[in-house]
XYZ file of C-alpha atoms in Angstrom:
531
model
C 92.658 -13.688 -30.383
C 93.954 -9.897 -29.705
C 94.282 -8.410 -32.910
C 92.973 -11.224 -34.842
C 89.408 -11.791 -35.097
C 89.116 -12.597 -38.798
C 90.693 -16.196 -38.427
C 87.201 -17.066 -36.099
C 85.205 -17.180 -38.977
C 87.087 -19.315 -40.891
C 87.270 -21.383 -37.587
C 83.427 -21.852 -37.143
C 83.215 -22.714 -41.042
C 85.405 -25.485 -40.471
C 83.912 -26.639 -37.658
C 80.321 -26.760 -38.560
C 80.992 -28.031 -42.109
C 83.206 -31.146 -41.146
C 80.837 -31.578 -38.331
C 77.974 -32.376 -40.636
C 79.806 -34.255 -42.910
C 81.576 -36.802 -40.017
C 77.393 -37.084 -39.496
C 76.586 -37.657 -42.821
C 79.115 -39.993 -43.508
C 78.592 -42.117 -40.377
C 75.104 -42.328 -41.711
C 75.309 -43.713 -45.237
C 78.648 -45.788 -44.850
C 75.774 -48.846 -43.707
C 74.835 -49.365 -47.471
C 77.883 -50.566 -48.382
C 79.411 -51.906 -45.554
C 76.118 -53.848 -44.933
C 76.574 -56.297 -47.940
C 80.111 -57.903 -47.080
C 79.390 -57.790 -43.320
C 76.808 -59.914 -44.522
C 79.215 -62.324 -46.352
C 81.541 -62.489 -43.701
C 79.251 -63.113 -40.688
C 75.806 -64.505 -42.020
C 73.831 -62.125 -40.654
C 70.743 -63.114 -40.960
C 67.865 -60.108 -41.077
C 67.011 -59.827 -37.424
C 71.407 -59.202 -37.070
C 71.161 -57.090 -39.635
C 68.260 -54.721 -38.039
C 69.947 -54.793 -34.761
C 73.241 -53.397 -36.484
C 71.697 -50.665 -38.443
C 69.300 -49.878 -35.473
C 72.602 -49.925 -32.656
C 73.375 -46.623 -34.336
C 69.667 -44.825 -34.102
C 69.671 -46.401 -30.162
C 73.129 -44.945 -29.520
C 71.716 -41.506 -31.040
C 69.003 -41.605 -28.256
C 70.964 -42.501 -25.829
C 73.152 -39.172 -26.324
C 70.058 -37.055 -27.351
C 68.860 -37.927 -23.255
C 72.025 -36.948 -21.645
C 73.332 -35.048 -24.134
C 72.101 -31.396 -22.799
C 73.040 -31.859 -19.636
C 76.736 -32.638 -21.208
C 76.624 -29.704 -23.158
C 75.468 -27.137 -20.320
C 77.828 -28.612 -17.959
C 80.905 -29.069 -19.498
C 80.315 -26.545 -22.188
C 80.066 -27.196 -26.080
C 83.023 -26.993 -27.351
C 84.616 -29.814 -24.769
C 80.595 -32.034 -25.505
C 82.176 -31.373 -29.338
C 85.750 -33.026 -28.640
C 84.527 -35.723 -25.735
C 82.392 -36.831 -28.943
C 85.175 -37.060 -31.428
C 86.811 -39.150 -29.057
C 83.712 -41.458 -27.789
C 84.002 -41.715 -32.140
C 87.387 -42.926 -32.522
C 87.136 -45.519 -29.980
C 83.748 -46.360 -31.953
C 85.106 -46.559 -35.191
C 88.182 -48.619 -34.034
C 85.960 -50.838 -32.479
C 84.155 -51.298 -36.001
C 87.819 -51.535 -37.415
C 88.972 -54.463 -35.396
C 85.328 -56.376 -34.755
C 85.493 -59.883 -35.233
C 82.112 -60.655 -33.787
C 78.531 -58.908 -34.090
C 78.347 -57.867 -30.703
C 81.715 -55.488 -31.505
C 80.210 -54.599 -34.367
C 77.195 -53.359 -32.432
C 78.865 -51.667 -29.675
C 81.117 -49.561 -32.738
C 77.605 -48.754 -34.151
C 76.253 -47.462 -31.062
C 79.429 -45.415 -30.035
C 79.824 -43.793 -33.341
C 75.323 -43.015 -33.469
C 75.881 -41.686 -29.698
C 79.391 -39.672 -30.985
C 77.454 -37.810 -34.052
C 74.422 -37.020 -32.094
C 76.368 -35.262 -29.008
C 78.678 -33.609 -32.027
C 75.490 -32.578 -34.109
C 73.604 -30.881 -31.079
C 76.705 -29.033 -29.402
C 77.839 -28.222 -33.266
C 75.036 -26.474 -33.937
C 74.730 -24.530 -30.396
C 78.245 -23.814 -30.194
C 78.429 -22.016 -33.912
C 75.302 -19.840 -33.195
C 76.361 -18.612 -30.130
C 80.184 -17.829 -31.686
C 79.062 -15.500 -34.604
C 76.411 -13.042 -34.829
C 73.050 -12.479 -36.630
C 74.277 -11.641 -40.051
C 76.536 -15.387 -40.248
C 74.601 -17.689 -38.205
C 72.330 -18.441 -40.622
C 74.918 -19.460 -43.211
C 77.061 -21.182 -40.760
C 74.396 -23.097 -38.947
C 72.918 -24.192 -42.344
C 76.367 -25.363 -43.374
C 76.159 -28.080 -41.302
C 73.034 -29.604 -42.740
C 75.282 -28.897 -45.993
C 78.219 -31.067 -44.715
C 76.224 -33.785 -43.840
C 74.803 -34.194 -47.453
C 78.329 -34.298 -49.072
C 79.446 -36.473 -46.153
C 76.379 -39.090 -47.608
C 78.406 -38.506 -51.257
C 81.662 -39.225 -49.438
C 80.344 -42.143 -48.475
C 78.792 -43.432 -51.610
C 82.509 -42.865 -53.082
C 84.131 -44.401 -50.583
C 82.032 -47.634 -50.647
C 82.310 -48.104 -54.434
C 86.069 -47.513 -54.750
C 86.287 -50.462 -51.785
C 83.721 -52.631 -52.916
C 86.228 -55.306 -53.881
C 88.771 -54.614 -51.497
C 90.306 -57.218 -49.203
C 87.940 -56.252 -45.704
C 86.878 -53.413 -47.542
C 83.969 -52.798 -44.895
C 87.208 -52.473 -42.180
C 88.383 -49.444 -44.131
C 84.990 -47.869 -44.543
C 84.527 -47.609 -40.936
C 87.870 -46.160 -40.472
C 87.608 -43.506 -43.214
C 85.109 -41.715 -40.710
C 88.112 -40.562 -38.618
C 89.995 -37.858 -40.739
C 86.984 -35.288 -40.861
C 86.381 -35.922 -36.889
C 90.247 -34.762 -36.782
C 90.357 -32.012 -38.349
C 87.331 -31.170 -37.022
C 89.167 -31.345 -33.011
C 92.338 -29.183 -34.710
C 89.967 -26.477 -35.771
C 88.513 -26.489 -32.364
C 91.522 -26.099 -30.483
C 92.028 -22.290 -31.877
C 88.681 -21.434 -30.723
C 87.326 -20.085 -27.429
C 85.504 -22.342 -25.134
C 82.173 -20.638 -25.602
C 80.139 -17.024 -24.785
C 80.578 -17.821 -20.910
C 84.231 -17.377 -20.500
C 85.044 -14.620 -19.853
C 87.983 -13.989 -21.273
C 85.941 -14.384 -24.718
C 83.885 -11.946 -24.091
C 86.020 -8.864 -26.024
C 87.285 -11.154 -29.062
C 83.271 -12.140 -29.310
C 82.143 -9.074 -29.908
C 82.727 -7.705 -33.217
C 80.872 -10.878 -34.443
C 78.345 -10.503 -31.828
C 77.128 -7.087 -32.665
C 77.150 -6.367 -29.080
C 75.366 -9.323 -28.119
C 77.995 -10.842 -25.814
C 77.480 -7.383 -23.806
C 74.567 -9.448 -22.618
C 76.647 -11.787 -20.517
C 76.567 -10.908 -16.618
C 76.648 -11.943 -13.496
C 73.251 -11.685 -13.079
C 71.942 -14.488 -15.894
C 68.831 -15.931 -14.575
C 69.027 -20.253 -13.900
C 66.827 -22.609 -15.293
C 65.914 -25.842 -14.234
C 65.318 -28.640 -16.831
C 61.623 -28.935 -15.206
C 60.580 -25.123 -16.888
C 61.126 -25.746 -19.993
C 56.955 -27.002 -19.262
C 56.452 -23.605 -17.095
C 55.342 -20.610 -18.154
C 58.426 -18.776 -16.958
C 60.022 -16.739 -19.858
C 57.057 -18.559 -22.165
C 59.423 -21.440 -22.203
C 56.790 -23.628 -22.573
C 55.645 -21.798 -25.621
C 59.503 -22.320 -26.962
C 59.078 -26.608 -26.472
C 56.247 -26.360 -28.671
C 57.263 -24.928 -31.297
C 60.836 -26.598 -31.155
C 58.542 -30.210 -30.480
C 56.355 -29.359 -33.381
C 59.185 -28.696 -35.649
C 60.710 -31.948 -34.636
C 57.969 -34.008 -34.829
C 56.348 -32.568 -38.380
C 60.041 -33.234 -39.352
C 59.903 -36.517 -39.256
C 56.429 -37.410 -39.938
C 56.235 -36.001 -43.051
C 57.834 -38.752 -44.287
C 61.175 -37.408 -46.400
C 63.156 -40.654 -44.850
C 60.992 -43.439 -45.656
C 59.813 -41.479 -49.319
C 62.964 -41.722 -50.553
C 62.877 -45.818 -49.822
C 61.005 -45.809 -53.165
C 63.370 -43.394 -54.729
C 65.156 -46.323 -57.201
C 61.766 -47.821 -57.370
C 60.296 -44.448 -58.923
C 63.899 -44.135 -61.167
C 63.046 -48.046 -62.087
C 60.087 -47.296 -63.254
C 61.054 -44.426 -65.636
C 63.526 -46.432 -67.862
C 66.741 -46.800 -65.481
C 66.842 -50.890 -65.519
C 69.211 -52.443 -63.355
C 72.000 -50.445 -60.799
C 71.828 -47.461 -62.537
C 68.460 -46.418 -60.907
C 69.841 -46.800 -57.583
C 72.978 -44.804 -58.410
C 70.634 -42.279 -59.970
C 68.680 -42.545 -56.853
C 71.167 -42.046 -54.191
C 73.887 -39.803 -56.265
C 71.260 -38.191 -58.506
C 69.234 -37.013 -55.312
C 72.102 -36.829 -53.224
C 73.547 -33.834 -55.605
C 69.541 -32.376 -55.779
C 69.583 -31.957 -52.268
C 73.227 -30.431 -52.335
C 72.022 -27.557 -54.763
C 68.726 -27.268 -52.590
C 70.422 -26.766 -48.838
C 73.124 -23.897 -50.437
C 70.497 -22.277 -52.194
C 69.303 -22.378 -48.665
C 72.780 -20.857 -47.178
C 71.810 -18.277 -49.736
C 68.279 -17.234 -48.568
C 68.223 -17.637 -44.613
C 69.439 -14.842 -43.721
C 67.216 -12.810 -46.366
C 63.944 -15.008 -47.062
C 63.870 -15.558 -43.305
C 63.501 -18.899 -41.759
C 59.777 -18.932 -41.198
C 59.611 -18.023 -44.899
C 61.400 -21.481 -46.180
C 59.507 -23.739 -43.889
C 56.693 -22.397 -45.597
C 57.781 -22.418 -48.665
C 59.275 -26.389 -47.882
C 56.311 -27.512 -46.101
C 53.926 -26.428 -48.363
C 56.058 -28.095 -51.737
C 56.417 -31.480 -49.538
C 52.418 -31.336 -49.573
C 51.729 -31.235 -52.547
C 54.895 -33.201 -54.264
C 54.252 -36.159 -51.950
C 50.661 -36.168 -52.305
C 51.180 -36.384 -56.004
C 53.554 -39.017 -55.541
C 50.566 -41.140 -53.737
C 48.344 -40.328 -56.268
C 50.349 -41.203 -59.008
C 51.290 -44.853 -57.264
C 47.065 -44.991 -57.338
C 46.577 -44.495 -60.658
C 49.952 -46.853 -61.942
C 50.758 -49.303 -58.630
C 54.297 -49.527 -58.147
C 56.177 -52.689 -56.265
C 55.359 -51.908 -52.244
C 56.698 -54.718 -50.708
C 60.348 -54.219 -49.766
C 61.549 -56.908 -47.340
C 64.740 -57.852 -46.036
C 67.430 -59.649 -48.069
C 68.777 -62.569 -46.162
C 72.442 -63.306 -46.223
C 73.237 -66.695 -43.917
C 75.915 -68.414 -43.914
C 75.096 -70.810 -47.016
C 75.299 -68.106 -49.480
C 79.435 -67.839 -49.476
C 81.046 -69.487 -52.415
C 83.197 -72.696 -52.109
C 86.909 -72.503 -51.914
C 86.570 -68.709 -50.304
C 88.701 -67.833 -46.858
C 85.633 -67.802 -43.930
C 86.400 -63.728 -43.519
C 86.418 -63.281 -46.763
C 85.273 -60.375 -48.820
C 83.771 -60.802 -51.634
C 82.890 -57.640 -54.284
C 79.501 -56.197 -54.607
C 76.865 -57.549 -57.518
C 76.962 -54.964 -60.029
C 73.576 -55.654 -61.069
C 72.608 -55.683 -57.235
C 71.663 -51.750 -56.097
C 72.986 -50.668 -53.103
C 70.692 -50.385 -50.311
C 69.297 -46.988 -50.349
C 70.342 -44.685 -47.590
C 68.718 -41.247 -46.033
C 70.567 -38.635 -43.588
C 69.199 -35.146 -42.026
C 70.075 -35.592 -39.347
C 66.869 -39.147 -39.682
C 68.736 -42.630 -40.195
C 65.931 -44.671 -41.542
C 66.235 -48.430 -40.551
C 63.888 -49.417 -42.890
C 65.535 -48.041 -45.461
C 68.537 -49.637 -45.008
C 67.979 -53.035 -44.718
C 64.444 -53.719 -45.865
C 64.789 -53.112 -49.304
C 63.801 -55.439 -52.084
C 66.376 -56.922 -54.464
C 66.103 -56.353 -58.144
C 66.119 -60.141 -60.046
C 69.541 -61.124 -61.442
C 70.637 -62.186 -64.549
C 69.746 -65.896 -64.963
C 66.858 -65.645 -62.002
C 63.460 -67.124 -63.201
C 61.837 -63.698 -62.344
C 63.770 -61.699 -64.199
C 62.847 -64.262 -67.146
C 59.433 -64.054 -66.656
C 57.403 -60.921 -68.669
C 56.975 -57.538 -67.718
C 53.280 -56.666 -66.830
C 51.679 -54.748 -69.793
C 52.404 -51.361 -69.505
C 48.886 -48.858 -69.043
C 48.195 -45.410 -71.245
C 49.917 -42.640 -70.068
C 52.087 -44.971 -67.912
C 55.772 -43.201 -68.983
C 54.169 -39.904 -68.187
C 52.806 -40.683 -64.945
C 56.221 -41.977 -64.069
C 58.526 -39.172 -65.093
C 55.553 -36.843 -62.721
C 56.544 -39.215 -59.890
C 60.221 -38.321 -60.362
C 59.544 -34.397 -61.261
C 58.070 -34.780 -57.818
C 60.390 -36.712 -55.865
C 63.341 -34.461 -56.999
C 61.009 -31.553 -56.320
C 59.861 -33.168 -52.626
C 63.551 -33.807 -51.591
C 64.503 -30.117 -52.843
C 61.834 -29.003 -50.388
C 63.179 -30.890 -47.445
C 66.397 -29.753 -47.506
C 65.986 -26.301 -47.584
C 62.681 -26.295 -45.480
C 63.046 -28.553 -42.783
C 66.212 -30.040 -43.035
C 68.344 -27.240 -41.829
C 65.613 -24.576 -40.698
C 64.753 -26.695 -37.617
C 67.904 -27.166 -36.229
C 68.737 -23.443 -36.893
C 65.837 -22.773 -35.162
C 66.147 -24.902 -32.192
C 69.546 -23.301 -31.835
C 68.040 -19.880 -31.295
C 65.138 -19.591 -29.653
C 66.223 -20.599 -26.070
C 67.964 -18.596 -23.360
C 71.912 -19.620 -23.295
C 71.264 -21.503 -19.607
C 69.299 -24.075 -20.979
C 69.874 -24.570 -24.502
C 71.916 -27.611 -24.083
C 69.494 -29.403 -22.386
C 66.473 -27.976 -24.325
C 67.956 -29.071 -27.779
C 68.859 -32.194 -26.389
C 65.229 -33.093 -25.528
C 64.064 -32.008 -28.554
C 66.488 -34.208 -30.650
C 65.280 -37.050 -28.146
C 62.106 -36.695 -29.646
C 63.179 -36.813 -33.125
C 65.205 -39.673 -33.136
C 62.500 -41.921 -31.278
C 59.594 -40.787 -33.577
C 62.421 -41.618 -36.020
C 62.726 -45.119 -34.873
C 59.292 -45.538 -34.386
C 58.249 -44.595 -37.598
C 61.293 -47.041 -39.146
C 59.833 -50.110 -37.181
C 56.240 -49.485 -38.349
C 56.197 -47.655 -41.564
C 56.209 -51.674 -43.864
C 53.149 -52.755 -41.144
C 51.730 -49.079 -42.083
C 52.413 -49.787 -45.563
C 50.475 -53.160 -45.538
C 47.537 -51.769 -43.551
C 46.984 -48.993 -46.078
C 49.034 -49.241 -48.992
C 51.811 -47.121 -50.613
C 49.168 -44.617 -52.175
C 47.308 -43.887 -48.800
C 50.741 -43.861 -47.447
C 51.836 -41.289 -49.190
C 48.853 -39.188 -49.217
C 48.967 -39.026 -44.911
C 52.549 -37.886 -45.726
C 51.141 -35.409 -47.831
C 47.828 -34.435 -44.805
C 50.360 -34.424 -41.978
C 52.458 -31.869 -44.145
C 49.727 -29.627 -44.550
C 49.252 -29.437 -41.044
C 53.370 -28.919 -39.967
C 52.275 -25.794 -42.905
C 48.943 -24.740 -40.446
C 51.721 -24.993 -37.419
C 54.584 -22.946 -39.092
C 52.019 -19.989 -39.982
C 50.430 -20.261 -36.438
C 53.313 -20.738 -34.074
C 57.133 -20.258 -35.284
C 57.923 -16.714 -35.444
C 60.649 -14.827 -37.734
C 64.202 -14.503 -35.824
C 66.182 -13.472 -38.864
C 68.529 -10.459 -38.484
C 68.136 -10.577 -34.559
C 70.543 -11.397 -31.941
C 69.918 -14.531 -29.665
C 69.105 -11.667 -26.942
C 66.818 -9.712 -29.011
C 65.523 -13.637 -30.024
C 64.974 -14.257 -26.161
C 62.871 -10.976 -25.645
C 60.647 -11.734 -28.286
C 59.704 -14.775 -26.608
C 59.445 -13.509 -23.531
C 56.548 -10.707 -24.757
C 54.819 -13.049 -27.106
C 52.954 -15.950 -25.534
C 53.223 -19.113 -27.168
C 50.105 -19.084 -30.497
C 49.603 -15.311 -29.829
C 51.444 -13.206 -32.608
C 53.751 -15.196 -34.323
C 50.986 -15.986 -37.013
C 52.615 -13.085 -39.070
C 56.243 -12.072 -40.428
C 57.908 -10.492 -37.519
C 60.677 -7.955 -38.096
C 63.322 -7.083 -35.021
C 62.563 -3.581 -36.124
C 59.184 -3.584 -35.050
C 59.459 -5.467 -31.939
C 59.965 -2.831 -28.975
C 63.082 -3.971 -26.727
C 63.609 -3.273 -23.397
C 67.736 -2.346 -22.632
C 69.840 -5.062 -20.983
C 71.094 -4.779 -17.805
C 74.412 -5.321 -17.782
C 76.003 -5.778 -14.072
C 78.978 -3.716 -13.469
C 81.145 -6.393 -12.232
C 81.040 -6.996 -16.096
């Protein structure tokens, strides 16, 4: 781009945003798809797990070989091979006339948007420099939010359609697109060198960096010592894992239970619950884009973690004091429920009274929360005849505290955790290895992801909601005791400058305090003369 080095911005804007959104909207477009797949096939709730769940396996899948895809073949090809691997997935889902099709479109278009989501966010930081990766990075966690909103939009306007779940699936392809056209005006990545002078005005001088002389890493050190990469695992592991196990996926299960509760009978709670929250965590991840690059990213973890504590622990206590329903369980669709007189492959519009089946994204599909949710009683169904349990003192009040904090826990997520991690992970390791090293680190979270989907109802029943929510609310306040301890400051600095720090500081030994790249002493790079 000689002479033109504005249009790259624009570029990488474009790329991360309809990035996160293809994610998000590959996500969520289950809860409404689910409910006439149902109708047409009889799936009966074992199918229906193993559909929602193809997608989470085919994640894993691309989380494993992922890296090595991405270090290889370099991320901007990992980000079109994927956009491909998703059109043959979605037309797959297009065309199925079978479950088994069905499942192997699911699991193409989960291992398509995990590939895209790692060499997305890798390929944006390394393109731009300290002062716009923030935003940029974070945009993606932005996209995939309005790509869940896109979805809810897109599944009520073909509810009633004639194989309305057909033209859900296919709607996924536009963004993915666009997304390739963007990519084709962009360089290939830092390591060509021909991008090297049209890099760096955004780089700050970062891309003078790039030599001949880069050190090679083998997958095996990112558990050695060497450059304190093992230090860099944990604290990209530990991000991962407190992710997830603070529970934001399988809280907002009991999202339209908690909007039930307060007054909003009927679908409106779960429209409230899935738009309402969808357009909370919206306003939460760009006030985010607003404040990375000036709070700092160790500063909103903190800031998240420590709000999910205490939000989610008053969510458990309030569920002790006024018990809500905490029994979701699949709803069964065989074959007997299709009217008389109907086409086999028909489609038949969704209940309005009937919620649809709450959905979750950040980059966490939630398998529980798609399929093992509990229907609310009809009109004309003997429980929705029989009497509402007395309500208790101070009931309305505890219940509008359990929304206040539900709206207050999801805010926290999604400018804490929900993009900080990933931003994060994108940063702190050298350019060699950060394919594979983000890769394995996404492994992780999508298989404590699935785990905690297939066991969070047994965990439920062992211990309750309450208890439930209150380990949420313990395991958050020790992610807050591992932020403070272990994840250091890299706001302002340069994935070089980034890299040094690291390679002074071992891993629990001064990153217990804001760190400031003007502070930190930096030895000059090298830069070989063949350069």
């Amino acid at each position: 781009f000689p002479g033109h080095p504005l249009p790259v911005l624009p570029l990488c804007t474009s790329v991360s945003l309809l990035g996160g959104l293809t994610f998000g909207y590959e996500l969520a477009v289950i809860s409404g798809a689910l409910l006439p797949l149902q109708l047409d096939f009889g799936l009966s709730c074992l199918e229906q797990e193993l559909l929602v769940g193809s997608l989470l396996l085919g994640a894993l899948l691309a989380s494993l070989v992922g890296g090595f895809l991405i270090d290889r073949h370099g991320r901007k090809q990992a980000i079109l091979g994927s956009n491909v691997v998703l059109l043959v997935g979605s037309l797959s889902l297009v065309l199925a006339g079978s479950l088994p099709w069905l499942i192997l479109g699911r699991s193409m278009t989960g291992f398509a948007i995990s590939l895209s989501s790692m060499a997305c966010c890798i390929y944006v930081s390394e393109l731009v420099g300290p002062r716009q990766r923030g935003v940029l990075v974070s945009l993606y966690e932005a996209g995939i939010t309005v790509g869940i909103l896109l979805s809810y939009a897109v599944n009520y306007a073909l509810a009633g359609a004639l194989w309305g779940w057909r033209q859900m699936f296919g709607w996924a392809v536009p963004p993915a697109l666009l997304q390739s056209l963007s990519l084709l005006f962009l360089p290939a990545g830092v390591a060509e060198p021909a991008a090297h002078k049209d890099l760096i005005p955004l780089q700050g001088g970062e891309a003078t960096k790039l030599g001949l002389n880069r050190p090679r890493y083998s997958f095996l050190d990112l558990f050695r010592t060497r450059d304190n990469m093992r230090g860099r695992t944990m604290v990209g592991l530990g991000l991962v894992l407190f992710q997830q196990l603070t529970g934001q996926p399988n809280v907002l299960c009991y999202a339209s239970t908690i909007f039930l509760s307060v007054g909003f009978r009927g679908g409106s709670s779960a429209v409230l619950a899935s738009v309402g929250l969808g357009a909370v965590k919206v306003a939460a991840t760009v006030a985010a884009m607003g404040l990375v690059d000036r709070a700092g990213r160790r500063a909103l973890l903190l800031t998240g973690c420590a709000l999910m504590a205490l939000s989610v622990s008053a969510i458990g206590l309030v569920c002790f004091a006024m018990p809500m329903d905490s029994s979701p369980s699949c709803l069964p669709m065989p074959n007997a429920t299709r009217l008389p007189g109907l086409p086999e492959d028909s489609t038949l519009p969704l209940d309005p009274s009937l919620p649809p089946l709450p959905t979750t994204h950040q980059r966490e599909p939630v398998l529980s929360s798609y399929v093992k949710t509990k229907p609310y009683p009809r009109a004309g169904d003997p429980l929705a005849a029989s009497p509402e349990p007395p309500s208790a003192p101070g009931a309305p009040l505890l219940h509008w505290t359990a929304l206040l904090c539900m709206m207050v826990f999801v805010s926290a997520f999604s400018f804490g955790f929900g993009p900080m991690t990933w931003l994060v992970l994108s940063e702190i390791y050298p350019m060699e290895i950060r394919g594979r090293a983000f890769a394995f680190c996404n492994s992780f979270n999508w298989a404590t992801n699935l785990f905690i989907s297939l066991f969070f109802l047994d965990l439920i029943s062992a211990i309750g909601l309450s208890l439930t929510f209150l380990l949420y609310g313990l395991t958050a306040v020790l992610g807050l005791g591992f932020i403070y301890l272990f994840v250091p400051e890299t706001k302002g600095q340069s994935l070089a400058e980034i890299d040094q720090q690291f390679q002074r500081t071992r891993f629990g030994r001064g990153f217990g305090h804001r760190q400031s790249s003007a502070v930190i002493p930096y030895s000059p790079i090298r830069v070989s003369a063949a350069s």
